[in-house]
PDB file of C-alpha atoms in Angstrom:
ATOM      1  CA  UNK A  23      26.453-133.261  19.266  1.00 71.00           C
ATOM      2  CA  UNK A  24      26.722-134.287  15.678  1.00 85.00           C
ATOM      3  CA  UNK A  25      25.697-137.679  14.434  1.00 92.00           C
ATOM      4  CA  UNK A  26      28.274-139.801  12.634  1.00 93.00           C
ATOM      5  CA  UNK A  27      28.056-142.326   9.858  1.00 94.00           C
ATOM      6  CA  UNK A  28      31.103-144.502   9.499  1.00 92.00           C
ATOM      7  CA  UNK A  29      32.369-147.023   6.939  1.00 90.00           C
ATOM      8  CA  UNK A  30      30.785-144.956   4.176  1.00 90.00           C
ATOM      9  CA  UNK A  31      31.559-147.084   1.194  1.00 91.00           C
ATOM     10  CA  UNK A  32      28.612-145.933  -0.899  1.00 94.00           C
ATOM     11  CA  UNK A  33      26.561-142.733  -0.584  1.00 95.00           C
ATOM     12  CA  UNK A  34      23.835-142.031  -3.117  1.00 93.00           C
ATOM     13  CA  UNK A  35      24.262-138.739  -4.989  1.00 92.00           C
ATOM     14  CA  UNK A  36      20.930-137.440  -3.714  1.00 94.00           C
ATOM     15  CA  UNK A  37      22.001-138.000  -0.080  1.00 95.00           C
ATOM     16  CA  UNK A  38      25.354-136.200  -0.215  1.00 94.00           C
ATOM     17  CA  UNK A  39      24.070-132.688   0.540  1.00 94.00           C
ATOM     18  CA  UNK A  40      22.194-134.046   3.581  1.00 96.00           C
ATOM     19  CA  UNK A  41      25.424-134.549   5.517  1.00 96.00           C
ATOM     20  CA  UNK A  42      26.160-130.827   5.806  1.00 94.00           C
ATOM     21  CA  UNK A  43      22.541-129.692   6.161  1.00 94.00           C
ATOM     22  CA  UNK A  44      21.816-132.282   8.869  1.00 95.00           C
ATOM     23  CA  UNK A  45      25.126-131.877  10.756  1.00 93.00           C
ATOM     24  CA  UNK A  46      26.153-135.477  10.090  1.00 95.00           C
ATOM     25  CA  UNK A  47      29.859-136.256  10.207  1.00 96.00           C
ATOM     26  CA  UNK A  48      31.120-138.556   7.467  1.00 96.00           C
ATOM     27  CA  UNK A  49      33.742-140.867   8.967  1.00 94.00           C
ATOM     28  CA  UNK A  50      35.901-142.631   6.398  1.00 92.00           C
ATOM     29  CA  UNK A  51      38.459-145.409   6.693  1.00 88.00           C
ATOM     30  CA  UNK A  52      40.531-144.411   3.671  1.00 88.00           C
ATOM     31  CA  UNK A  53      43.136-147.101   4.020  1.00 82.00           C
ATOM     32  CA  UNK A  54      45.486-148.269   1.274  1.00 84.00           C
ATOM     33  CA  UNK A  55      43.723-151.628   0.952  1.00 83.00           C
ATOM     34  CA  UNK A  56      40.280-150.088   0.430  1.00 84.00           C
ATOM     35  CA  UNK A  57      41.545-147.590  -2.156  1.00 83.00           C
ATOM     36  CA  UNK A  58      43.680-149.919  -4.248  1.00 85.00           C
ATOM     37  CA  UNK A  59      42.837-150.642  -7.892  1.00 88.00           C
ATOM     38  CA  UNK A  60      42.693-154.368  -7.086  1.00 91.00           C
ATOM     39  CA  UNK A  61      40.047-153.755  -4.390  1.00 89.00           C
ATOM     40  CA  UNK A  62      37.951-151.669  -6.796  1.00 90.00           C
ATOM     41  CA  UNK A  63      38.193-154.476  -9.377  1.00 92.00           C
ATOM     42  CA  UNK A  64      37.151-157.026  -6.755  1.00 94.00           C
ATOM     43  CA  UNK A  65      34.205-154.875  -5.695  1.00 93.00           C
ATOM     44  CA  UNK A  66      33.207-154.393  -9.348  1.00 95.00           C
ATOM     45  CA  UNK A  67      32.531-158.107  -9.483  1.00 95.00           C
ATOM     46  CA  UNK A  68      30.285-157.836  -6.423  1.00 95.00           C
ATOM     47  CA  UNK A  69      28.405-154.545  -6.875  1.00 95.00           C
ATOM     48  CA  UNK A  70      29.046-153.676 -10.523  1.00 96.00           C
ATOM     49  CA  UNK A  71      31.555-151.384 -12.181  1.00 93.00           C
ATOM     50  CA  UNK A  72      29.461-148.210 -11.952  1.00 92.00           C
ATOM     51  CA  UNK A  73      28.863-148.505  -8.213  1.00 92.00           C
ATOM     52  CA  UNK A  74      32.455-149.614  -7.543  1.00 92.00           C
ATOM     53  CA  UNK A  75      33.704-146.470  -9.289  1.00 89.00           C
ATOM     54  CA  UNK A  76      31.855-144.419  -6.643  1.00 91.00           C
ATOM     55  CA  UNK A  77      33.301-146.151  -3.579  1.00 92.00           C
ATOM     56  CA  UNK A  78      34.302-144.009  -0.611  1.00 93.00           C
ATOM     57  CA  UNK A  79      33.112-140.604  -1.900  1.00 94.00           C
ATOM     58  CA  UNK A  80      35.091-138.474   0.549  1.00 94.00           C
ATOM     59  CA  UNK A  81      35.987-135.649  -1.823  1.00 94.00           C
ATOM     60  CA  UNK A  82      32.448-135.535  -3.134  1.00 94.00           C
ATOM     61  CA  UNK A  83      31.101-135.063   0.415  1.00 96.00           C
ATOM     62  CA  UNK A  84      33.754-132.409   1.100  1.00 95.00           C
ATOM     63  CA  UNK A  85      32.523-130.583  -1.995  1.00 95.00           C
ATOM     64  CA  UNK A  86      29.010-130.646  -0.487  1.00 95.00           C
ATOM     65  CA  UNK A  87      30.281-128.995   2.720  1.00 96.00           C
ATOM     66  CA  UNK A  88      30.211-132.051   4.974  1.00 96.00           C
ATOM     67  CA  UNK A  89      32.512-132.412   7.968  1.00 96.00           C
ATOM     68  CA  UNK A  90      34.773-135.418   7.337  1.00 96.00           C
ATOM     69  CA  UNK A  91      36.983-137.483   9.580  1.00 95.00           C
ATOM     70  CA  UNK A  92      39.519-140.162   8.759  1.00 92.00           C
ATOM     71  CA  UNK A  93      39.661-142.940  11.292  1.00 87.00           C
ATOM     72  CA  UNK A  94      41.486-146.221  11.463  1.00 81.00           C
ATOM     73  CA  UNK A  95      40.068-149.625  10.795  1.00 75.00           C
ATOM     74  CA  UNK A  96      42.482-151.467  13.018  1.00 73.00           C
ATOM     75  CA  UNK A  97      43.366-154.284  12.569  1.00 71.00           C
ATOM     76  CA  UNK A  98      42.295-154.341   8.948  1.00 72.00           C
ATOM     77  CA  UNK A  99      44.923-151.788   7.955  1.00 75.00           C
ATOM     78  CA  UNK A 100      47.929-149.874   9.150  1.00 76.00           C
ATOM     79  CA  UNK A 101      47.584-147.296  11.889  1.00 81.00           C
ATOM     80  CA  UNK A 102      50.307-145.046  10.473  1.00 88.00           C
ATOM     81  CA  UNK A 103      48.863-141.548  10.005  1.00 91.00           C
ATOM     82  CA  UNK A 104      51.625-140.788   7.490  1.00 95.00           C
ATOM     83  CA  UNK A 105      50.610-143.709   5.278  1.00 93.00           C
ATOM     84  CA  UNK A 106      46.962-142.638   5.565  1.00 91.00           C
ATOM     85  CA  UNK A 107      47.858-139.046   4.618  1.00 94.00           C
ATOM     86  CA  UNK A 108      49.815-140.171   1.584  1.00 95.00           C
ATOM     87  CA  UNK A 109      47.038-142.547   0.568  1.00 92.00           C
ATOM     88  CA  UNK A 110      44.214-139.991   0.696  1.00 93.00           C
ATOM     89  CA  UNK A 111      46.298-137.359  -1.098  1.00 95.00           C
ATOM     90  CA  UNK A 112      47.367-139.661  -3.950  1.00 94.00           C
ATOM     91  CA  UNK A 113      44.176-141.691  -4.274  1.00 90.00           C
ATOM     92  CA  UNK A 114      43.758-143.380  -7.640  1.00 82.00           C
ATOM     93  CA  UNK A 115      41.205-144.564  -8.591  1.00 76.00           C
ATOM     94  CA  UNK A 116      38.879-141.993  -7.061  1.00 78.00           C
ATOM     95  CA  UNK A 117      39.237-138.376  -6.100  1.00 89.00           C
ATOM     96  CA  UNK A 118      42.119-137.506  -3.764  1.00 92.00           C
ATOM     97  CA  UNK A 119      41.597-135.186  -0.815  1.00 95.00           C
ATOM     98  CA  UNK A 120      42.479-131.757  -2.271  1.00 95.00           C
ATOM     99  CA  UNK A 121      45.404-130.798  -0.020  1.00 96.00           C
ATOM    100  CA  UNK A 122      47.444-131.829   2.994  1.00 97.00           C
ATOM    101  CA  UNK A 123      45.901-129.190   5.267  1.00 97.00           C
ATOM    102  CA  UNK A 124      42.418-130.610   4.666  1.00 97.00           C
ATOM    103  CA  UNK A 125      43.648-134.169   5.205  1.00 96.00           C
ATOM    104  CA  UNK A 126      45.328-133.250   8.494  1.00 96.00           C
ATOM    105  CA  UNK A 127      42.193-131.419   9.670  1.00 96.00           C
ATOM    106  CA  UNK A 128      40.199-134.570   8.936  1.00 96.00           C
ATOM    107  CA  UNK A 129      42.510-136.491  11.295  1.00 94.00           C
ATOM    108  CA  UNK A 130      42.746-133.862  14.043  1.00 94.00           C
ATOM    109  CA  UNK A 131      40.351-130.951  14.605  1.00 94.00           C
ATOM    110  CA  UNK A 132      37.448-132.563  12.738  1.00 95.00           C
ATOM    111  CA  UNK A 133      37.737-135.678  14.903  1.00 93.00           C
ATOM    112  CA  UNK A 134      37.848-133.467  18.002  1.00 93.00           C
ATOM    113  CA  UNK A 135      34.709-131.629  16.797  1.00 93.00           C
ATOM    114  CA  UNK A 136      32.953-134.952  16.319  1.00 92.00           C
ATOM    115  CA  UNK A 137      33.795-135.938  19.890  1.00 92.00           C
ATOM    116  CA  UNK A 138      32.884-132.448  21.173  1.00 93.00           C
ATOM    117  CA  UNK A 139      36.427-132.015  22.479  1.00 94.00           C
ATOM    118  CA  UNK A 140      37.573-129.322  20.075  1.00 94.00           C
ATOM    119  CA  UNK A 141      37.784-126.877  22.985  1.00 95.00           C
ATOM    120  CA  UNK A 142      40.386-129.188  24.587  1.00 95.00           C
ATOM    121  CA  UNK A 143      42.245-130.896  21.740  1.00 93.00           C
ATOM    122  CA  UNK A 144      42.498-131.272  17.973  1.00 93.00           C
ATOM    123  CA  UNK A 145      44.681-128.245  17.273  1.00 93.00           C
ATOM    124  CA  UNK A 146      47.718-126.584  18.756  1.00 91.00           C
ATOM    125  CA  UNK A 147      46.298-123.689  20.748  1.00 91.00           C
ATOM    126  CA  UNK A 148      46.989-122.109  24.120  1.00 92.00           C
ATOM    127  CA  UNK A 149      45.156-124.029  26.838  1.00 93.00           C
ATOM    128  CA  UNK A 150      44.561-127.195  24.815  1.00 95.00           C
ATOM    129  CA  UNK A 151      46.045-130.621  25.361  1.00 92.00           C
ATOM    130  CA  UNK A 152      48.393-131.616  22.582  1.00 79.00           C
ATOM    131  CA  UNK A 153      50.010-134.837  21.460  1.00 82.00           C
ATOM    132  CA  UNK A 154      52.858-133.804  19.211  1.00 87.00           C
ATOM    133  CA  UNK A 155      55.400-135.553  17.066  1.00 91.00           C
ATOM    134  CA  UNK A 156      58.611-134.312  15.494  1.00 96.00           C
ATOM    135  CA  UNK A 157      59.354-135.656  12.024  1.00 97.00           C
ATOM    136  CA  UNK A 158      62.686-135.849  10.235  1.00 98.00           C
ATOM    137  CA  UNK A 159      61.141-134.261   7.121  1.00 97.00           C
ATOM    138  CA  UNK A 160      58.692-131.451   6.451  1.00 98.00           C
ATOM    139  CA  UNK A 161      55.701-133.320   5.024  1.00 98.00           C
ATOM    140  CA  UNK A 162      54.284-130.037   3.703  1.00 97.00           C
ATOM    141  CA  UNK A 163      57.308-129.773   1.382  1.00 97.00           C
ATOM    142  CA  UNK A 164      57.581-133.420   0.322  1.00 97.00           C
ATOM    143  CA  UNK A 165      56.107-134.749  -2.903  1.00 97.00           C
ATOM    144  CA  UNK A 166      52.780-136.332  -1.946  1.00 96.00           C
ATOM    145  CA  UNK A 167      53.968-139.818  -2.857  1.00 96.00           C
ATOM    146  CA  UNK A 168      56.818-139.545  -0.329  1.00 97.00           C
ATOM    147  CA  UNK A 169      54.954-138.492   2.825  1.00 97.00           C
ATOM    148  CA  UNK A 170      55.164-141.986   4.315  1.00 96.00           C
ATOM    149  CA  UNK A 171      58.973-141.805   4.155  1.00 97.00           C
ATOM    150  CA  UNK A 172      59.034-139.295   7.017  1.00 98.00           C
ATOM    151  CA  UNK A 173      60.174-140.809  10.300  1.00 97.00           C
ATOM    152  CA  UNK A 174      59.077-139.857  13.798  1.00 96.00           C
ATOM    153  CA  UNK A 175      62.119-138.667  15.741  1.00 97.00           C
ATOM    154  CA  UNK A 176      60.361-137.570  18.938  1.00 96.00           C
ATOM    155  CA  UNK A 177      56.977-137.666  20.626  1.00 90.00           C
TER     156      UNK A 177
END
């Protein structure tokens, strides 16, 4: 199956195309704490402003055709998938994930592909296992900065 690199804080520009061409999955922990302006400022003091401005290049790897996953970094950050979705879609500084469909795929079918279970899980399809939730709001219709306000009403 595919190889995976995780905790990808920095990826050199010249290496970005290699992810897609070498079938390497880029696994990111795009948590609120690692995407905050204060974290970028802190990292600027450690690795320099230029390098800190290129932290966690998820969108850049997407643009190169890489398969991306979003995983948790428990217990360093929240496990809430709704908070993670909102965070990656409203990322500033840095490039946000382009749309909610892509972000959800990164958390579902792409993770299943990485684990070689996409024939069994990762999407809602006849014959697959599915863990489902029912939300009180349609997150596809909410403003991006309000996704985390949705509440789970059933599992």
